Amino acid sequence: MEEDVGPSIGLSTIMKLTGTLPILLGIVFLLTPRTAIAVGPHLTEYGIFVSMYVGVFAILLGLSQWLVSIYVKENLHIFGRFFAFGLGSTVLLEIYGWTTGLMEFEFKFLFATMIPVSATLVLLLYSISPEQTETDTINEN
């Protein structure tokens, strides 16, 4: 008789993968702020400075997601939902920028927005129910 092992990729791995996205974006914001965002060519020196701040905070957000995925075991699904909310809020900001005319709408920007949308959905799907630990399985038997 075969046992149902469950998903081969756990929430911890998903959080590490989705945590890589803000780390990479933060590095790009630090290295090339004018080409990293849609309004980059219109940035003043102050805008570039703010973009560098955003890059640093994006790196910290990604690193915190990595640390949570490594050290938190029991309540990982709560953190998964929290980080999904954060990624989803960036998508809402993109949509706000398009609808208000702050950013020009191009197909390439829509494609780039699909990455955080996908990461948000994957985090939410894996965060629906908490993963069972070994002690929970032993206690049930």
CSV table of N, CA and C in Angstrom, one decimal:
chain,number,residue,atom,x,y,z
A,1,MET,N,0.8,-1.2,0.0
A,1,MET,CA,0.0,0.0,0.0
A,1,MET,C,0.9,1.2,0.0
A,2,GLU,N,0.6,2.2,-0.9
A,2,GLU,CA,1.4,3.4,-1.0
A,2,GLU,C,0.8,4.5,-0.1
A,3,GLU,N,1.8,5.2,0.5
A,3,GLU,CA,1.4,6.3,1.3
A,3,GLU,C,1.3,7.6,0.5
A,4,ASP,N,0.4,8.5,0.9
A,4,ASP,CA,0.3,9.8,0.2
A,4,ASP,C,1.4,10.7,0.9
A,5,VAL,N,2.4,11.0,0.2
A,5,VAL,CA,3.5,11.8,0.8
A,5,VAL,C,3.2,13.3,0.9
A,6,GLY,N,2.3,13.8,0.0
A,6,GLY,CA,2.0,15.2,0.0
A,6,GLY,C,2.8,15.9,-1.1
A,7,PRO,N,2.8,17.2,-1.0
A,7,PRO,CA,3.5,18.0,-2.0
A,7,PRO,C,5.0,17.8,-1.8
A,8,SER,N,5.7,17.7,-2.9
A,8,SER,CA,7.2,17.5,-2.9
A,8,SER,C,7.9,18.8,-2.5
A,9,ILE,N,7.3,20.0,-2.8
A,9,ILE,CA,7.8,21.3,-2.4
A,9,ILE,C,7.0,21.8,-1.3
A,10,GLY,N,7.6,22.2,-0.2
A,10,GLY,CA,6.9,22.7,0.9
A,10,GLY,C,6.8,24.2,0.9
A,11,LEU,N,6.1,24.8,1.9
A,11,LEU,CA,6.0,26.2,2.0
A,11,LEU,C,7.3,26.9,2.2
A,12,SER,N,8.2,26.2,3.0
A,12,SER,CA,9.5,26.8,3.2
A,12,SER,C,10.3,27.1,1.9
A,13,THR,N,10.3,26.1,1.0
A,13,THR,CA,10.9,26.3,-0.3
A,13,THR,C,10.3,27.3,-1.1
A,14,ILE,N,8.9,27.4,-1.1
A,14,ILE,CA,8.2,28.4,-1.8
A,14,ILE,C,8.6,29.8,-1.3
A,15,MET,N,8.7,29.9,0.0
A,15,MET,CA,9.0,31.2,0.6
A,15,MET,C,10.4,31.6,0.2
A,16,LYS,N,11.3,30.7,0.1
A,16,LYS,CA,12.7,31.0,-0.3
A,16,LYS,C,12.7,31.5,-1.8
A,17,LEU,N,11.9,30.8,-2.6
A,17,LEU,CA,11.9,31.2,-4.0
A,17,LEU,C,11.3,32.5,-4.2
A,18,THR,N,10.2,32.8,-3.5
A,18,THR,CA,9.5,34.1,-3.6
A,18,THR,C,10.3,35.2,-2.9
A,19,GLY,N,11.1,34.8,-1.9
A,19,GLY,CA,12.0,35.8,-1.3
A,19,GLY,C,13.1,36.2,-2.1
A,20,THR,N,13.5,35.4,-3.1
A,20,THR,CA,14.5,35.8,-4.0
A,20,THR,C,14.1,37.0,-4.9
A,21,LEU,N,12.9,37.1,-5.2
A,21,LEU,CA,12.4,38.2,-6.1
A,21,LEU,C,12.7,39.5,-5.5
A,22,PRO,N,12.3,39.9,-4.3
A,22,PRO,CA,12.7,41.2,-3.8
A,22,PRO,C,14.2,41.4,-3.6
A,23,ILE,N,14.9,40.4,-3.3
A,23,ILE,CA,16.4,40.5,-3.2
A,23,ILE,C,16.9,40.9,-4.6
A,24,LEU,N,16.5,40.2,-5.6
A,24,LEU,CA,17.0,40.6,-7.0
A,24,LEU,C,16.6,42.0,-7.4
A,25,LEU,N,15.3,42.3,-7.2
A,25,LEU,CA,14.8,43.6,-7.5
A,25,LEU,C,15.6,44.7,-6.7
A,26,GLY,N,15.8,44.5,-5.5
A,26,GLY,CA,16.6,45.4,-4.7
A,26,GLY,C,18.0,45.7,-5.2
A,27,ILE,N,18.6,44.6,-5.6
A,27,ILE,CA,20.0,44.7,-6.2
A,27,ILE,C,19.9,45.6,-7.5
A,28,VAL,N,18.9,45.3,-8.3
A,28,VAL,CA,18.7,46.1,-9.6
A,28,VAL,C,18.4,47.5,-9.2
A,29,PHE,N,17.6,47.8,-8.2
A,29,PHE,CA,17.3,49.2,-7.9
A,29,PHE,C,18.6,49.9,-7.4
A,30,LEU,N,19.5,49.2,-6.7
A,30,LEU,CA,20.7,49.8,-6.3
A,30,LEU,C,21.7,50.1,-7.4
A,31,LEU,N,21.8,49.1,-8.3
A,31,LEU,CA,22.8,49.2,-9.4
A,31,LEU,C,22.3,50.1,-10.5
A,32,THR,N,21.1,50.0,-11.0
A,32,THR,CA,20.6,50.7,-12.1
A,32,THR,C,19.2,51.3,-11.8
A,33,PRO,N,19.1,52.3,-11.0
A,33,PRO,CA,17.7,52.9,-10.7
A,33,PRO,C,17.0,53.5,-11.8
A,34,ARG,N,17.7,54.0,-12.8
A,34,ARG,CA,17.0,54.6,-14.0
A,34,ARG,C,16.3,53.6,-14.9
A,35,THR,N,16.9,52.4,-15.0
A,35,THR,CA,16.3,51.4,-15.9
A,35,THR,C,15.5,50.3,-15.1
A,36,ALA,N,15.5,50.4,-13.8
A,36,ALA,CA,14.8,49.3,-13.1
A,36,ALA,C,13.3,49.5,-13.0
A,37,ILE,N,12.8,50.7,-13.1
A,37,ILE,CA,11.4,51.0,-12.9
A,37,ILE,C,10.9,51.7,-14.2
A,38,ALA,N,9.6,51.7,-14.3
A,38,ALA,CA,8.9,52.3,-15.5
A,38,ALA,C,9.2,53.8,-15.6
A,39,VAL,N,9.2,54.5,-14.5
A,39,VAL,CA,9.4,55.9,-14.6
A,39,VAL,C,10.8,56.3,-14.4
A,40,GLY,N,11.7,55.4,-14.5
A,40,GLY,CA,13.1,55.6,-14.3
A,40,GLY,C,13.7,56.8,-15.1
A,41,PRO,N,13.5,56.9,-16.4
A,41,PRO,CA,14.0,58.0,-17.2
A,41,PRO,C,13.6,59.4,-16.7
A,42,HIS,N,12.5,59.5,-15.9
A,42,HIS,CA,12.0,60.7,-15.5
A,42,HIS,C,12.4,61.1,-14.0
A,43,LEU,N,13.3,60.2,-13.5
A,43,LEU,CA,13.7,60.4,-12.1
A,43,LEU,C,14.7,61.5,-11.9
A,44,THR,N,14.5,62.3,-10.9
A,44,THR,CA,15.5,63.4,-10.5
A,44,THR,C,16.5,62.7,-9.6
A,45,GLU,N,17.5,63.5,-9.2
A,45,GLU,CA,18.5,62.9,-8.2
A,45,GLU,C,17.8,62.5,-6.9
A,46,TYR,N,16.8,63.2,-6.5
A,46,TYR,CA,16.0,62.8,-5.3
A,46,TYR,C,15.3,61.5,-5.5
A,47,GLY,N,14.7,61.3,-6.7
A,47,GLY,CA,14.0,60.1,-7.1
A,47,GLY,C,15.0,58.9,-7.1
A,48,ILE,N,16.2,59.1,-7.6
A,48,ILE,CA,17.2,58.0,-7.6
A,48,ILE,C,17.6,57.7,-6.2
A,49,PHE,N,17.7,58.7,-5.3
A,49,PHE,CA,18.0,58.4,-3.9
A,49,PHE,C,16.9,57.6,-3.2
A,50,VAL,N,15.6,57.9,-3.5
A,50,VAL,CA,14.5,57.2,-3.0
A,50,VAL,C,14.5,55.8,-3.5
A,51,SER,N,14.8,55.6,-4.8
A,51,SER,CA,14.9,54.3,-5.4
A,51,SER,C,15.9,53.4,-4.8
A,52,MET,N,17.0,54.0,-4.4
A,52,MET,CA,18.0,53.3,-3.7
A,52,MET,C,17.6,52.8,-2.3
A,53,TYR,N,16.8,53.7,-1.6
A,53,TYR,CA,16.2,53.3,-0.3
A,53,TYR,C,15.2,52.1,-0.5
A,54,VAL,N,14.4,52.2,-1.6
A,54,VAL,CA,13.5,51.1,-1.9
A,54,VAL,C,14.3,49.8,-2.2
A,55,GLY,N,15.4,49.9,-2.8
A,55,GLY,CA,16.2,48.8,-3.1
A,55,GLY,C,16.7,48.1,-1.8
A,56,VAL,N,17.2,48.9,-0.9
A,56,VAL,CA,17.7,48.4,0.4
A,56,VAL,C,16.6,47.7,1.1
A,57,PHE,N,15.4,48.3,1.2
A,57,PHE,CA,14.3,47.7,1.9
A,57,PHE,C,13.8,46.5,1.2
A,58,ALA,N,13.8,46.4,-0.1
A,58,ALA,CA,13.4,45.2,-0.8
A,58,ALA,C,14.4,44.1,-0.5
A,59,ILE,N,15.7,44.4,-0.4
A,59,ILE,CA,16.6,43.3,0.0
A,59,ILE,C,16.4,42.9,1.4
A,60,LEU,N,16.1,43.8,2.3
A,60,LEU,CA,15.8,43.4,3.7
A,60,LEU,C,14.5,42.6,3.8
A,61,LEU,N,13.5,42.9,3.0
A,61,LEU,CA,12.3,42.1,3.0
A,61,LEU,C,12.6,40.7,2.5
A,62,GLY,N,13.3,40.6,1.4
A,62,GLY,CA,13.7,39.3,0.9
A,62,GLY,C,14.5,38.4,1.8
A,63,LEU,N,15.4,39.1,2.5
A,63,LEU,CA,16.2,38.3,3.5
A,63,LEU,C,15.4,37.9,4.7
A,64,SER,N,14.5,38.8,5.1
A,64,SER,CA,13.6,38.4,6.2
A,64,SER,C,12.7,37.2,5.8
A,65,GLN,N,12.3,37.2,4.6
A,65,GLN,CA,11.5,36.0,4.1
A,65,GLN,C,12.3,34.8,4.1
A,66,TRP,N,13.6,34.9,3.7
A,66,TRP,CA,14.5,33.7,3.8
A,66,TRP,C,14.7,33.3,5.3
A,67,LEU,N,15.0,34.2,6.2
A,67,LEU,CA,15.2,33.8,7.6
A,67,LEU,C,13.9,33.2,8.2
A,68,VAL,N,12.8,33.7,7.9
A,68,VAL,CA,11.5,33.2,8.4
A,68,VAL,C,11.4,31.7,7.9
A,69,SER,N,11.6,31.5,6.6
A,69,SER,CA,11.4,30.2,6.0
A,69,SER,C,12.4,29.2,6.6
A,70,ILE,N,13.6,29.6,7.1
A,70,ILE,CA,14.6,28.7,7.7
A,70,ILE,C,14.2,28.4,9.1
A,71,TYR,N,13.9,29.4,9.9
A,71,TYR,CA,13.8,29.3,11.4
A,71,TYR,C,12.4,29.1,11.9
A,72,VAL,N,11.4,29.4,11.2
A,72,VAL,CA,10.0,29.3,11.7
A,72,VAL,C,9.5,28.0,11.2
A,73,LYS,N,8.9,27.1,12.0
A,73,LYS,CA,8.4,25.9,11.6
A,73,LYS,C,6.9,25.8,11.8
A,74,GLU,N,6.4,26.1,13.0
A,74,GLU,CA,5.0,25.9,13.4
A,74,GLU,C,4.0,26.8,12.7
A,75,ASN,N,4.4,28.1,12.7
A,75,ASN,CA,3.4,29.1,12.2
A,75,ASN,C,3.9,29.7,10.9
A,76,LEU,N,4.5,28.9,10.1
A,76,LEU,CA,5.0,29.3,8.8
A,76,LEU,C,3.9,29.8,7.9
A,77,HIS,N,2.8,29.1,8.0
A,77,HIS,CA,1.6,29.5,7.1
A,77,HIS,C,1.2,30.9,7.3
A,78,ILE,N,1.3,31.4,8.6
A,78,ILE,CA,0.9,32.8,8.9
A,78,ILE,C,1.8,33.8,8.2
A,79,PHE,N,3.1,33.5,8.3
A,79,PHE,CA,4.1,34.3,7.6
A,79,PHE,C,3.9,34.2,6.1
A,80,GLY,N,3.6,33.1,5.6
A,80,GLY,CA,3.3,33.0,4.1
A,80,GLY,C,2.2,33.9,3.7
A,81,ARG,N,1.2,33.9,4.5
A,81,ARG,CA,0.0,34.8,4.1
A,81,ARG,C,0.5,36.3,4.2
A,82,PHE,N,1.3,36.6,5.2
A,82,PHE,CA,1.8,38.0,5.4
A,82,PHE,C,2.6,38.4,4.2
A,83,PHE,N,3.5,37.6,3.8
A,83,PHE,CA,4.4,37.9,2.6
A,83,PHE,C,3.6,38.0,1.3
A,84,ALA,N,2.5,37.1,1.2
A,84,ALA,CA,1.6,37.2,0.1
A,84,ALA,C,0.9,38.5,0.1
A,85,PHE,N,0.5,39.0,1.2
A,85,PHE,CA,-0.2,40.3,1.3
A,85,PHE,C,0.8,41.4,0.8
A,86,GLY,N,2.1,41.3,1.2
A,86,GLY,CA,3.1,42.3,0.8
A,86,GLY,C,3.3,42.3,-0.7
A,87,LEU,N,3.4,41.1,-1.3
A,87,LEU,CA,3.6,41.0,-2.7
A,87,LEU,C,2.3,41.5,-3.5
A,88,GLY,N,1.2,41.2,-2.9
A,88,GLY,CA,-0.1,41.6,-3.5
A,88,GLY,C,-0.2,43.1,-3.5
A,89,SER,N,0.3,43.7,-2.4
A,89,SER,CA,0.2,45.2,-2.4
A,89,SER,C,1.0,45.9,-3.4
A,90,THR,N,2.1,45.3,-3.8
A,90,THR,CA,2.9,45.9,-4.9
A,90,THR,C,2.2,45.8,-6.2
A,91,VAL,N,1.4,44.7,-6.4
A,91,VAL,CA,0.6,44.6,-7.6
A,91,VAL,C,-0.4,45.7,-7.6
A,92,LEU,N,-1.1,45.9,-6.5
A,92,LEU,CA,-2.1,47.0,-6.4
A,92,LEU,C,-1.5,48.4,-6.7
A,93,LEU,N,-0.2,48.6,-6.2
A,93,LEU,CA,0.4,49.9,-6.5
A,93,LEU,C,0.7,50.0,-8.0
A,94,GLU,N,1.1,48.9,-8.7
A,94,GLU,CA,1.3,48.9,-10.1
A,94,GLU,C,0.0,49.3,-10.8
A,95,ILE,N,-1.1,48.7,-10.5
A,95,ILE,CA,-2.4,49.0,-11.1
A,95,ILE,C,-2.8,50.4,-10.8
A,96,TYR,N,-2.5,50.9,-9.6
A,96,TYR,CA,-2.8,52.3,-9.3
A,96,TYR,C,-2.0,53.2,-10.2
A,97,GLY,N,-0.8,52.9,-10.4
A,97,GLY,CA,0.1,53.8,-11.3
A,97,GLY,C,-0.4,53.8,-12.7
A,98,TRP,N,-0.9,52.7,-13.2
A,98,TRP,CA,-1.4,52.6,-14.6
A,98,TRP,C,-2.7,53.4,-14.7
A,99,THR,N,-3.6,53.2,-13.7
A,99,THR,CA,-4.9,53.9,-13.8
A,99,THR,C,-4.9,55.4,-13.6
A,100,THR,N,-4.0,55.8,-12.8
A,100,THR,CA,-3.9,57.3,-12.6
A,100,THR,C,-3.0,58.0,-13.6
A,101,GLY,N,-2.3,57.3,-14.4
A,101,GLY,CA,-1.4,57.9,-15.4
A,101,GLY,C,0.0,58.2,-14.9
A,102,LEU,N,0.3,57.8,-13.7
A,102,LEU,CA,1.7,58.0,-13.2
A,102,LEU,C,2.7,57.2,-14.0
A,103,MET,N,2.3,56.0,-14.5
A,103,MET,CA,3.2,55.2,-15.3
A,103,MET,C,2.4,54.9,-16.6
A,104,GLU,N,3.2,54.9,-17.7
A,104,GLU,CA,2.6,54.5,-18.9
A,104,GLU,C,2.4,53.0,-19.0
A,105,PHE,N,1.3,52.6,-19.6
A,105,PHE,CA,0.9,51.2,-19.7
A,105,PHE,C,1.5,50.6,-20.9
A,106,GLU,N,2.3,49.6,-20.8
A,106,GLU,CA,2.9,48.8,-21.9
A,106,GLU,C,2.8,47.4,-21.6
A,107,PHE,N,2.7,46.6,-22.6
A,107,PHE,CA,2.6,45.1,-22.4
A,107,PHE,C,3.7,44.5,-21.6
A,108,LYS,N,4.9,45.0,-21.8
A,108,LYS,CA,6.1,44.5,-21.0
A,108,LYS,C,5.9,44.7,-19.5
A,109,PHE,N,5.2,45.8,-19.1
A,109,PHE,CA,5.0,46.1,-17.7
A,109,PHE,C,3.9,45.1,-17.2
A,110,LEU,N,2.9,44.8,-18.0
A,110,LEU,CA,1.9,43.8,-17.6
A,110,LEU,C,2.6,42.5,-17.4
A,111,PHE,N,3.5,42.1,-18.2
A,111,PHE,CA,4.2,40.8,-18.1
A,111,PHE,C,5.0,40.8,-16.8
A,112,ALA,N,5.7,41.9,-16.5
A,112,ALA,CA,6.5,42.0,-15.3
A,112,ALA,C,5.7,41.9,-14.1
A,113,THR,N,4.4,42.4,-14.1
A,113,THR,CA,3.5,42.4,-13.0
A,113,THR,C,3.0,40.9,-12.7
A,114,MET,N,3.1,40.1,-13.7
A,114,MET,CA,2.6,38.7,-13.5
A,114,MET,C,3.5,37.9,-12.6
A,115,ILE,N,4.8,38.3,-12.5
A,115,ILE,CA,5.7,37.6,-11.6
A,115,ILE,C,5.3,37.8,-10.1
A,116,PRO,N,5.0,39.0,-9.6
A,116,PRO,CA,4.5,39.0,-8.2
A,116,PRO,C,3.1,38.5,-8.0
A,117,VAL,N,2.3,38.6,-9.1
A,117,VAL,CA,0.9,38.0,-9.0
A,117,VAL,C,1.1,36.5,-8.8
A,118,SER,N,1.9,35.9,-9.6
A,118,SER,CA,2.1,34.4,-9.5
A,118,SER,C,2.7,34.0,-8.2
A,119,ALA,N,3.7,34.8,-7.7
A,119,ALA,CA,4.3,34.5,-6.4
A,119,ALA,C,3.2,34.7,-5.3
A,120,THR,N,2.4,35.7,-5.4
A,120,THR,CA,1.3,35.9,-4.4
A,120,THR,C,0.4,34.7,-4.4
A,121,LEU,N,-0.1,34.2,-5.5
A,121,LEU,CA,-1.0,33.1,-5.6
A,121,LEU,C,-0.4,31.8,-5.1
A,122,VAL,N,0.9,31.6,-5.4
A,122,VAL,CA,1.6,30.4,-5.0
A,122,VAL,C,1.7,30.4,-3.4
A,123,LEU,N,2.1,31.6,-2.9
A,123,LEU,CA,2.2,31.7,-1.4
A,123,LEU,C,0.9,31.5,-0.8
A,124,LEU,N,-0.2,32.0,-1.3
A,124,LEU,CA,-1.5,31.8,-0.7
A,124,LEU,C,-2.0,30.4,-0.8
A,125,LEU,N,-1.7,29.7,-1.9
A,125,LEU,CA,-2.1,28.3,-2.1
A,125,LEU,C,-1.4,27.4,-1.1
A,126,TYR,N,-0.1,27.7,-0.9
A,126,TYR,CA,0.7,26.8,0.1
A,126,TYR,C,0.5,27.3,1.5
A,127,SER,N,-0.2,28.4,1.8
A,127,SER,CA,-0.4,28.9,3.1
A,127,SER,C,-1.8,28.6,3.6
A,128,ILE,N,-2.6,28.0,2.8
A,128,ILE,CA,-4.0,27.8,3.2
A,128,ILE,C,-4.1,27.0,4.5
A,129,SER,N,-3.4,25.9,4.6
A,129,SER,CA,-3.4,25.1,5.8
A,129,SER,C,-2.0,24.9,6.3
A,130,PRO,N,-1.8,24.8,7.6
A,130,PRO,CA,-0.5,24.6,8.2
A,130,PRO,C,0.1,23.2,7.8
A,131,GLU,N,1.4,23.2,7.6
A,131,GLU,CA,2.0,21.9,7.4
A,131,GLU,C,2.0,21.1,8.7
A,132,GLN,N,1.8,19.8,8.6
A,132,GLN,CA,1.9,19.0,9.8
A,132,GLN,C,3.3,18.6,10.1
A,133,THR,N,3.7,18.8,11.4
A,133,THR,CA,5.1,18.4,11.8
A,133,THR,C,5.1,17.0,12.2
A,134,GLU,N,6.3,16.5,12.4
A,134,GLU,CA,6.4,15.1,12.8
A,134,GLU,C,5.7,14.8,14.2
A,135,THR,N,5.8,15.8,15.1
A,135,THR,CA,5.1,15.5,16.4
A,135,THR,C,3.6,15.5,16.2
A,136,ASP,N,3.0,16.2,15.3
A,136,ASP,CA,1.6,16.1,15.1
A,136,ASP,C,1.2,14.8,14.5
A,137,THR,N,2.0,14.2,13.6
A,137,THR,CA,1.8,12.9,13.1
A,137,THR,C,1.9,11.8,14.1
A,138,ILE,N,2.9,12.0,15.0
A,138,ILE,CA,3.0,11.0,16.1
A,138,ILE,C,1.9,11.0,17.0
A,139,ASN,N,1.4,12.2,17.4
A,139,ASN,CA,0.3,12.4,18.3
A,139,ASN,C,-1.0,11.9,17.7
A,140,GLU,N,-1.2,11.9,16.4
A,140,GLU,CA,-2.4,11.4,15.8
A,140,GLU,C,-2.4,9.9,15.9
A,141,ASN,N,-1.3,9.3,15.8
A,141,ASN,CA,-1.2,7.8,15.8
A,141,ASN,C,-1.3,7.3,17.2
